[in-house]
Amino acid sequence: MKSDISLTQLTDQLDLLEAEAASDINDAKDSDSLEKIRVNLLGKKGRLSIVLGAMSSLSAEERPLVGQRANVLKKHLQNLLSQRIEYLKDKSMTERLDRETLDVTAMPTGTPFGKRHPLITTTEDIVDLFCGLGYSVAEGPEIETDEYNFTALNIPEDHPARDMQDTFYLGGQRLLRTHTSPVQIRYLKDNPPPVRIVAPGRVYRRDAVDATHSPVFHQVEVLAIDEGLDFSHLRGTVLAFLTAFFGDLPVRFRASYFPFTEPSAEVDVQWRGRWLEVMGCGMVDPAVLEGLGLDPDRWSGFAAGLGVERFCMVRHGIDDIRRFYTSDLRFLEQF
Ligand code: DAH
């Protein structure tokens, strides 16, 4: 029987394929090129298949010889491929380990400068602006009594306003303060009016963490008590402060309710096309003054409480309150 391609030619082709494949595999630099080589050799339309396709022209006695040879070759190539892949894996791991070695004896290249936390600078800026208006700074403890945090601020024990400010109770009438408003009471106990103070500090609420809530956050309390103060003084002070802080953003006062002020308002600024609440305020409720032994016919005043995180978020365009507390240097180094 006459063949198109002889047995010798076929075996020669297989020998050639083996030699070339071995050198290609050995030269492969990464697993991608190795995979290409594998498909090119052993894939359905690979070189081995093509050579085997030519077997049809061999005689029935010759075919098994080539078949056997091809099987051995295939096994051999598979072995070479998997050896090479193991070798490349080892090599890249060794290179990575070398690259990531930490030389603990190396000399430092310079001490990086720390940055101030944006909540600190924002607090200071708020406080500074009020100091410019003649206010001084007062402080109070973060562990408060139920009396100062609630009762003295006209929030008796069964008052629904307590539910809005659920906190962490420490036992024995002590709790983590829910706002900086108790500093009003502490300060007025020790200092007769006229008073003008700002009280910055940390406050606590039993809130679940999300983009706008944190169980720990910061407030600045504002308090002015004098003879003859009325709502226009409150409004003028708030507008002067907000303009100094934000520039010329639109501002609006909305009637609201706080137990310790009457009337009360919430103040919104227009930011990115929507109204955003930035503070609560109002005229100090006569009941609060009376509780302190001050005559409400003589003394009047206003108070405000503002959330530092809110101010900082608006100023810097920060979208998520959690960024303040996660100590991510990529965030902190921007300020
Ligand atoms: N203490 C209030 C709060 O945390 C905020 C507040 C509202 C403070 C009105 C005030 C005020 O002094 O007058 O929700």
Short mmCIF file of C-alpha atoms and ligand atoms in Angstrom, two decimals:
data_model
loop_
_atom_site.label_atom_id
_atom_site.label_comp_id
_atom_site.label_asym_id
_atom_site.label_seq_id
_atom_site.Cartn_x
_atom_site.Cartn_y
_atom_site.Cartn_z
CA MET A 1 0.00 0.00 0.00
CA LYS A 2 1.31 3.41 -1.05
CA SER A 3 1.07 6.19 1.67
CA ASP A 4 0.97 9.96 1.11
CA ILE A 5 3.27 10.26 4.07
CA SER A 6 5.58 7.53 5.22
CA LEU A 7 6.04 6.09 8.69
CA THR A 8 9.54 7.55 8.86
CA GLN A 9 8.34 10.99 7.88
CA LEU A 10 5.70 10.90 10.58
CA THR A 11 8.11 9.78 13.29
CA ASP A 12 10.54 12.45 12.15
CA GLN A 13 7.79 15.04 12.53
CA LEU A 14 7.02 13.78 16.02
CA ASP A 15 10.72 13.97 16.93
CA LEU A 16 10.93 17.50 15.61
CA LEU A 17 7.75 18.47 17.47
CA GLU A 18 9.18 17.03 20.67
CA ALA A 19 12.45 18.91 20.36
CA GLU A 20 10.81 22.23 19.51
CA ALA A 21 8.14 21.85 22.17
CA ALA A 22 10.72 21.11 24.86
CA SER A 23 12.65 24.22 24.01
CA ASP A 24 9.48 26.41 23.76
CA ILE A 25 8.29 25.19 27.15
CA ASN A 26 11.66 25.81 28.65
CA ASP A 27 11.66 29.37 27.31
CA ALA A 28 8.17 30.28 28.56
CA LYS A 29 8.38 33.24 30.91
CA ASP A 30 4.94 33.10 32.52
CA SER A 31 1.84 30.97 32.87
CA ASP A 32 -0.02 32.83 30.11
CA SER A 33 2.55 32.06 27.45
CA LEU A 34 2.82 28.54 28.79
CA GLU A 35 -0.91 28.06 28.32
CA LYS A 36 -0.63 29.30 24.73
CA ILE A 37 2.12 26.79 24.09
CA ARG A 38 0.01 24.01 25.59
CA VAL A 39 -2.98 24.79 23.37
CA ASN A 40 -0.74 25.09 20.34
CA LEU A 41 0.77 21.65 21.05
CA LEU A 42 -1.94 19.55 22.61
CA GLY A 43 -5.17 21.43 21.82
CA LYS A 44 -7.85 20.09 19.47
CA LYS A 45 -6.29 21.92 16.54
CA GLY A 46 -2.79 21.70 17.97
CA ARG A 47 0.34 20.44 16.29
CA LEU A 48 0.05 16.91 17.72
CA SER A 49 -3.49 16.54 16.38
CA ILE A 50 -2.39 17.69 12.96
CA VAL A 51 0.44 15.18 12.86
CA LEU A 52 -1.87 12.42 14.06
CA GLY A 53 -4.41 13.43 11.41
CA ALA A 54 -1.90 12.42 8.81
CA MET A 55 -1.86 8.86 10.23
CA SER A 56 -4.83 7.94 8.08
CA SER A 57 -2.46 7.46 5.19
CA LEU A 58 -0.46 4.81 7.06
CA SER A 59 -1.07 1.10 6.85
CA ALA A 60 -2.99 -0.76 9.57
CA GLU A 61 0.26 -2.26 10.95
CA GLU A 62 2.07 1.12 11.04
CA ARG A 63 -0.66 3.10 12.78
CA PRO A 64 -0.35 1.54 16.26
CA LEU A 65 3.40 2.25 16.19
CA VAL A 66 2.80 5.95 15.62
CA GLY A 67 -0.13 5.92 18.07
CA GLN A 68 2.08 4.54 20.82
CA ARG A 69 4.84 6.98 20.05
CA ALA A 70 2.33 9.86 20.11
CA ASN A 71 0.95 8.77 23.49
CA VAL A 72 4.40 8.68 25.03
CA LEU A 73 5.15 12.07 23.51
CA LYS A 74 1.92 13.55 24.84
CA LYS A 75 2.65 12.32 28.38
CA HIS A 76 6.16 13.67 28.12
CA LEU A 77 4.96 17.11 27.00
CA GLN A 78 2.37 17.21 29.76
CA ASN A 79 5.11 16.47 32.26
CA LEU A 80 7.32 19.20 30.87
CA LEU A 81 4.44 21.68 31.00
CA SER A 82 3.58 20.95 34.59
CA GLN A 83 7.22 21.04 35.66
CA ARG A 84 7.59 24.41 34.00
CA ILE A 85 4.47 25.80 35.64
CA GLU A 86 5.72 24.68 39.06
CA TYR A 87 9.07 26.27 38.37
CA LEU A 88 7.48 29.59 37.32
CA LYS A 89 5.27 29.61 40.43
CA ASP A 90 8.27 29.03 42.68
CA LYS A 91 10.24 31.67 40.89
CA SER A 92 7.57 34.34 41.17
CA MET A 93 7.10 33.53 44.86
CA THR A 94 10.85 33.84 45.50
CA GLU A 95 10.96 37.11 43.59
CA ARG A 96 8.02 38.42 45.56
CA LEU A 97 9.60 37.44 48.87
CA ASP A 98 12.83 39.15 47.84
CA ARG A 99 10.98 42.25 46.79
CA GLU A 100 8.96 42.44 50.00
CA THR A 101 11.80 41.88 52.35
CA LEU A 102 11.87 44.43 55.11
CA ASP A 103 15.30 45.60 56.09
CA VAL A 104 14.81 46.44 59.75
CA THR A 105 18.35 47.79 59.95
CA ALA A 106 17.85 50.34 57.16
CA MET A 107 18.20 54.00 58.11
CA PRO A 108 14.92 55.91 58.09
CA THR A 109 14.64 58.28 55.14
CA GLY A 110 13.05 61.11 57.15
CA THR A 111 10.28 61.58 59.66
CA PRO A 112 6.95 62.19 57.97
CA PHE A 113 5.01 65.17 59.28
CA GLY A 114 1.75 64.43 61.04
CA LYS A 115 -1.39 66.26 60.05
CA ARG A 116 -4.13 67.63 62.21
CA HIS A 117 -7.36 65.68 62.11
CA PRO A 118 -10.03 67.55 60.14
CA LEU A 119 -12.47 67.35 63.07
CA ILE A 120 -9.94 69.15 65.29
CA THR A 121 -9.36 71.95 62.78
CA THR A 122 -13.08 72.32 62.17
CA THR A 123 -13.78 72.52 65.92
CA GLU A 124 -11.04 75.10 66.33
CA ASP A 125 -12.33 77.17 63.43
CA ILE A 126 -15.86 77.18 64.86
CA VAL A 127 -14.59 78.11 68.31
CA ASP A 128 -12.30 80.82 66.87
CA LEU A 129 -15.16 82.48 65.03
CA PHE A 130 -17.21 82.70 68.24
CA CYS A 131 -14.20 83.94 70.18
CA GLY A 132 -14.03 86.72 67.59
CA LEU A 133 -17.60 87.61 68.60
CA GLY A 134 -16.57 87.87 72.28
CA TYR A 135 -17.31 84.33 73.46
CA SER A 136 -15.02 82.33 75.72
CA VAL A 137 -14.51 78.57 75.90
CA ALA A 138 -16.09 76.34 78.55
CA GLU A 139 -15.89 72.61 78.99
CA GLY A 140 -17.75 69.87 80.79
CA PRO A 141 -17.25 66.16 81.50
CA GLU A 142 -18.20 63.41 79.06
CA ILE A 143 -19.57 61.34 81.94
CA GLU A 144 -22.58 63.35 83.02
CA THR A 145 -25.33 63.01 85.55
CA ASP A 146 -28.87 62.37 84.49
CA GLU A 147 -29.70 65.68 86.20
CA TYR A 148 -27.43 67.87 84.05
CA ASN A 149 -27.86 65.98 80.80
CA PHE A 150 -31.66 65.88 80.97
CA THR A 151 -33.61 67.13 83.99
CA ALA A 152 -32.01 70.56 84.38
CA LEU A 153 -32.52 71.07 80.65
CA ASN A 154 -36.25 70.72 81.10
CA ILE A 155 -36.29 67.05 80.04
CA PRO A 156 -37.92 65.22 82.99
CA GLU A 157 -37.67 61.48 83.38
CA ASP A 158 -40.82 60.51 81.49
CA HIS A 159 -40.34 63.06 78.68
CA PRO A 160 -40.46 61.63 75.13
CA ALA A 161 -37.43 63.76 74.16
CA ARG A 162 -35.32 61.29 76.15
CA ASP A 163 -36.03 58.61 73.54
CA MET A 164 -34.45 60.76 70.83
CA GLN A 165 -31.21 60.81 72.76
CA ASP A 166 -30.78 57.29 74.06
CA THR A 167 -27.31 56.88 75.51
CA PHE A 168 -24.99 54.57 77.43
CA TYR A 169 -26.00 54.39 81.10
CA LEU A 170 -23.23 53.80 83.59
CA GLY A 171 -25.35 53.16 86.68
CA GLY A 172 -25.83 55.43 89.69
CA GLN A 173 -27.51 58.18 87.64
CA ARG A 174 -24.39 58.52 85.51
CA LEU A 175 -24.38 58.37 81.73
CA LEU A 176 -22.33 59.40 78.71
CA ARG A 177 -23.58 62.84 77.76
CA THR A 178 -25.80 62.91 74.69
CA HIS A 179 -25.06 66.55 73.87
CA THR A 180 -22.93 69.47 75.02
CA SER A 181 -26.01 71.30 76.38
CA PRO A 182 -25.31 70.25 80.03
CA VAL A 183 -22.30 72.59 79.90
CA GLN A 184 -24.88 75.42 79.83
CA ILE A 185 -26.13 74.29 83.23
CA ARG A 186 -22.68 73.67 84.71
CA TYR A 187 -21.41 77.03 83.56
CA LEU A 188 -24.40 79.04 84.73
CA LYS A 189 -24.25 77.33 88.15
CA ASP A 190 -20.79 78.76 88.69
CA ASN A 191 -20.90 81.97 86.66
CA PRO A 192 -23.58 84.63 87.00
CA PRO A 193 -24.73 86.25 83.74
CA PRO A 194 -23.97 87.98 81.50
CA VAL A 195 -22.29 84.97 79.89
CA ARG A 196 -21.18 84.19 76.37
CA ILE A 197 -19.60 80.79 75.97
CA VAL A 198 -18.87 78.07 73.44
CA ALA A 199 -18.40 74.50 74.67
CA PRO A 200 -16.81 72.02 72.25
CA GLY A 201 -16.70 68.33 73.04
CA ARG A 202 -17.42 64.71 72.40
CA VAL A 203 -20.95 63.35 72.80
CA TYR A 204 -22.52 59.89 72.72
CA ARG A 205 -25.73 58.33 71.41
CA ARG A 206 -26.97 54.78 71.22
CA ASP A 207 -27.09 54.86 67.42
CA ALA A 208 -26.14 52.21 64.87
CA VAL A 209 -23.21 53.23 62.69
CA ASP A 210 -23.99 54.27 59.12
CA ALA A 211 -22.91 56.96 56.66
CA THR A 212 -24.47 59.74 58.77
CA HIS A 213 -24.55 58.26 62.30
CA SER A 214 -21.88 57.44 64.78
CA PRO A 215 -22.32 56.55 68.47
CA VAL A 216 -19.57 59.05 69.26
CA PHE A 217 -19.51 62.45 67.61
CA HIS A 218 -18.64 66.07 68.33
CA GLN A 219 -20.65 69.16 69.09
CA VAL A 220 -20.08 72.79 69.88
CA GLU A 221 -22.57 74.37 72.26
CA VAL A 222 -23.23 78.11 72.16
CA LEU A 223 -24.79 80.05 75.02
CA ALA A 224 -25.43 83.75 75.53
CA ILE A 225 -27.36 85.09 78.54
CA ASP A 226 -27.79 88.79 79.16
CA GLU A 227 -30.41 91.43 79.72
CA GLY A 228 -32.55 92.16 76.70
CA LEU A 229 -31.42 89.41 74.36
CA ASP A 230 -34.08 88.32 71.87
CA PHE A 231 -34.46 86.17 68.77
CA SER A 232 -32.93 88.79 66.49
CA HIS A 233 -29.66 88.49 68.42
CA LEU A 234 -29.78 84.74 67.95
CA ARG A 235 -30.49 85.07 64.26
CA GLY A 236 -27.84 87.73 63.72
CA THR A 237 -25.21 85.68 65.57
CA VAL A 238 -26.01 82.46 63.71
CA LEU A 239 -25.99 84.19 60.31
CA ALA A 240 -22.72 85.99 61.05
CA PHE A 241 -21.16 82.71 62.11
CA LEU A 242 -22.47 80.64 59.19
CA THR A 243 -21.39 83.23 56.62
CA ALA A 244 -17.94 83.41 58.17
CA PHE A 245 -17.64 79.63 58.13
CA PHE A 246 -19.23 78.62 54.83
CA GLY A 247 -19.13 81.82 52.82
CA ASP A 248 -22.31 82.88 51.12
CA LEU A 249 -24.44 79.71 51.24
CA PRO A 250 -28.21 80.21 51.45
CA VAL A 251 -29.42 79.76 55.07
CA ARG A 252 -32.91 79.14 56.44
CA PHE A 253 -34.43 78.91 59.92
CA ARG A 254 -37.10 76.26 60.46
CA ALA A 255 -39.38 76.19 63.52
CA SER A 256 -38.53 73.19 65.66
CA TYR A 257 -38.75 71.88 69.19
CA PHE A 258 -36.20 71.44 71.94
CA PRO A 259 -37.30 71.14 75.57
CA PHE A 260 -34.71 73.64 76.76
CA THR A 261 -35.48 76.43 74.27
CA GLU A 262 -38.64 78.29 73.38
CA PRO A 263 -39.05 79.22 70.59
CA SER A 264 -36.72 76.72 68.93
CA ALA A 265 -35.39 76.47 65.42
CA GLU A 266 -33.28 74.28 63.24
CA VAL A 267 -30.94 75.92 60.79
CA ASP A 268 -30.33 74.54 57.31
CA VAL A 269 -27.77 75.54 54.73
CA GLN A 270 -28.23 74.87 51.04
CA TRP A 271 -25.52 72.54 49.88
CA ARG A 272 -25.26 70.64 46.61
CA GLY A 273 -28.81 71.58 45.72
CA ARG A 274 -30.50 70.46 48.93
CA TRP A 275 -31.15 71.82 52.40
CA LEU A 276 -28.91 70.31 55.02
CA GLU A 277 -29.55 70.73 58.73
CA VAL A 278 -26.47 72.02 60.53
CA MET A 279 -27.62 73.18 63.94
CA GLY A 280 -30.39 73.49 66.50
CA CYS A 281 -30.98 76.68 68.42
CA GLY A 282 -33.50 78.75 70.31
CA MET A 283 -34.21 81.17 73.13
CA VAL A 284 -33.32 79.57 76.46
CA ASP A 285 -36.54 78.34 78.05
CA PRO A 286 -37.52 80.37 81.17
CA ALA A 287 -37.95 77.06 83.04
CA VAL A 288 -34.21 76.36 82.58
CA LEU A 289 -33.29 79.81 83.92
CA GLU A 290 -35.65 79.44 86.89
CA GLY A 291 -34.15 76.06 87.71
CA LEU A 292 -30.82 77.87 88.04
CA GLY A 293 -32.28 80.56 90.26
CA LEU A 294 -32.15 83.21 87.54
CA ASP A 295 -35.05 85.60 87.10
CA PRO A 296 -36.42 85.10 83.56
CA ASP A 297 -37.96 88.57 83.63
CA ARG A 298 -34.52 90.04 83.90
CA TRP A 299 -32.31 87.55 82.06
CA SER A 300 -32.85 86.08 78.65
CA GLY A 301 -30.62 84.49 76.11
CA PHE A 302 -30.13 82.06 73.32
CA ALA A 303 -28.40 78.75 72.84
CA ALA A 304 -27.33 76.66 69.90
CA GLY A 305 -25.81 73.26 69.37
CA LEU A 306 -23.97 72.29 66.24
CA GLY A 307 -22.57 69.04 64.94
CA VAL A 308 -18.88 69.34 64.08
CA GLU A 309 -18.94 66.32 61.74
CA ARG A 310 -21.69 67.94 59.66
CA PHE A 311 -19.75 71.19 59.32
CA CYS A 312 -16.61 69.32 58.39
CA MET A 313 -18.44 67.13 55.84
CA VAL A 314 -19.98 70.12 54.11
CA ARG A 315 -16.76 72.11 54.10
CA HIS A 316 -14.67 69.31 52.60
CA GLY A 317 -17.33 67.45 50.62
CA ILE A 318 -16.96 64.27 52.71
CA ASP A 319 -19.66 61.71 51.98
CA ASP A 320 -19.42 59.30 54.90
CA ILE A 321 -19.04 60.07 58.63
CA ARG A 322 -17.15 56.80 59.19
CA ARG A 323 -14.13 58.19 57.36
CA PHE A 324 -13.39 60.39 60.37
CA TYR A 325 -12.82 57.46 62.69
CA THR A 326 -11.12 54.74 60.64
CA SER A 327 -7.63 56.33 60.69
CA ASP A 328 -7.08 55.68 56.98
CA LEU A 329 -3.97 57.69 56.11
CA ARG A 330 -5.08 58.08 52.48
CA PHE A 331 -8.05 60.04 53.83
CA LEU A 332 -6.26 61.91 56.60
CA GLU A 333 -3.31 63.04 54.51
CA GLN A 334 -5.57 65.09 52.25
CA PHE A 335 -6.06 67.77 54.87
N1 DAH B 1 -28.62 69.63 72.27
C1 DAH B 1 -29.31 69.54 71.02
C2 DAH B 1 -29.02 68.17 70.39
O1 DAH B 1 -27.99 67.63 70.64
C3 DAH B 1 -28.87 70.60 70.08
C4 DAH B 1 -29.31 71.93 70.54
C5 DAH B 1 -30.50 72.45 70.08
C6 DAH B 1 -28.56 72.68 71.42
C7 DAH B 1 -30.94 73.68 70.48
C8 DAH B 1 -28.99 73.91 71.85
C9 DAH B 1 -30.19 74.40 71.36
O2 DAH B 1 -28.30 74.66 72.67
O3 DAH B 1 -30.61 75.64 71.76
O4 DAH B 1 -29.83 67.68 69.64
#
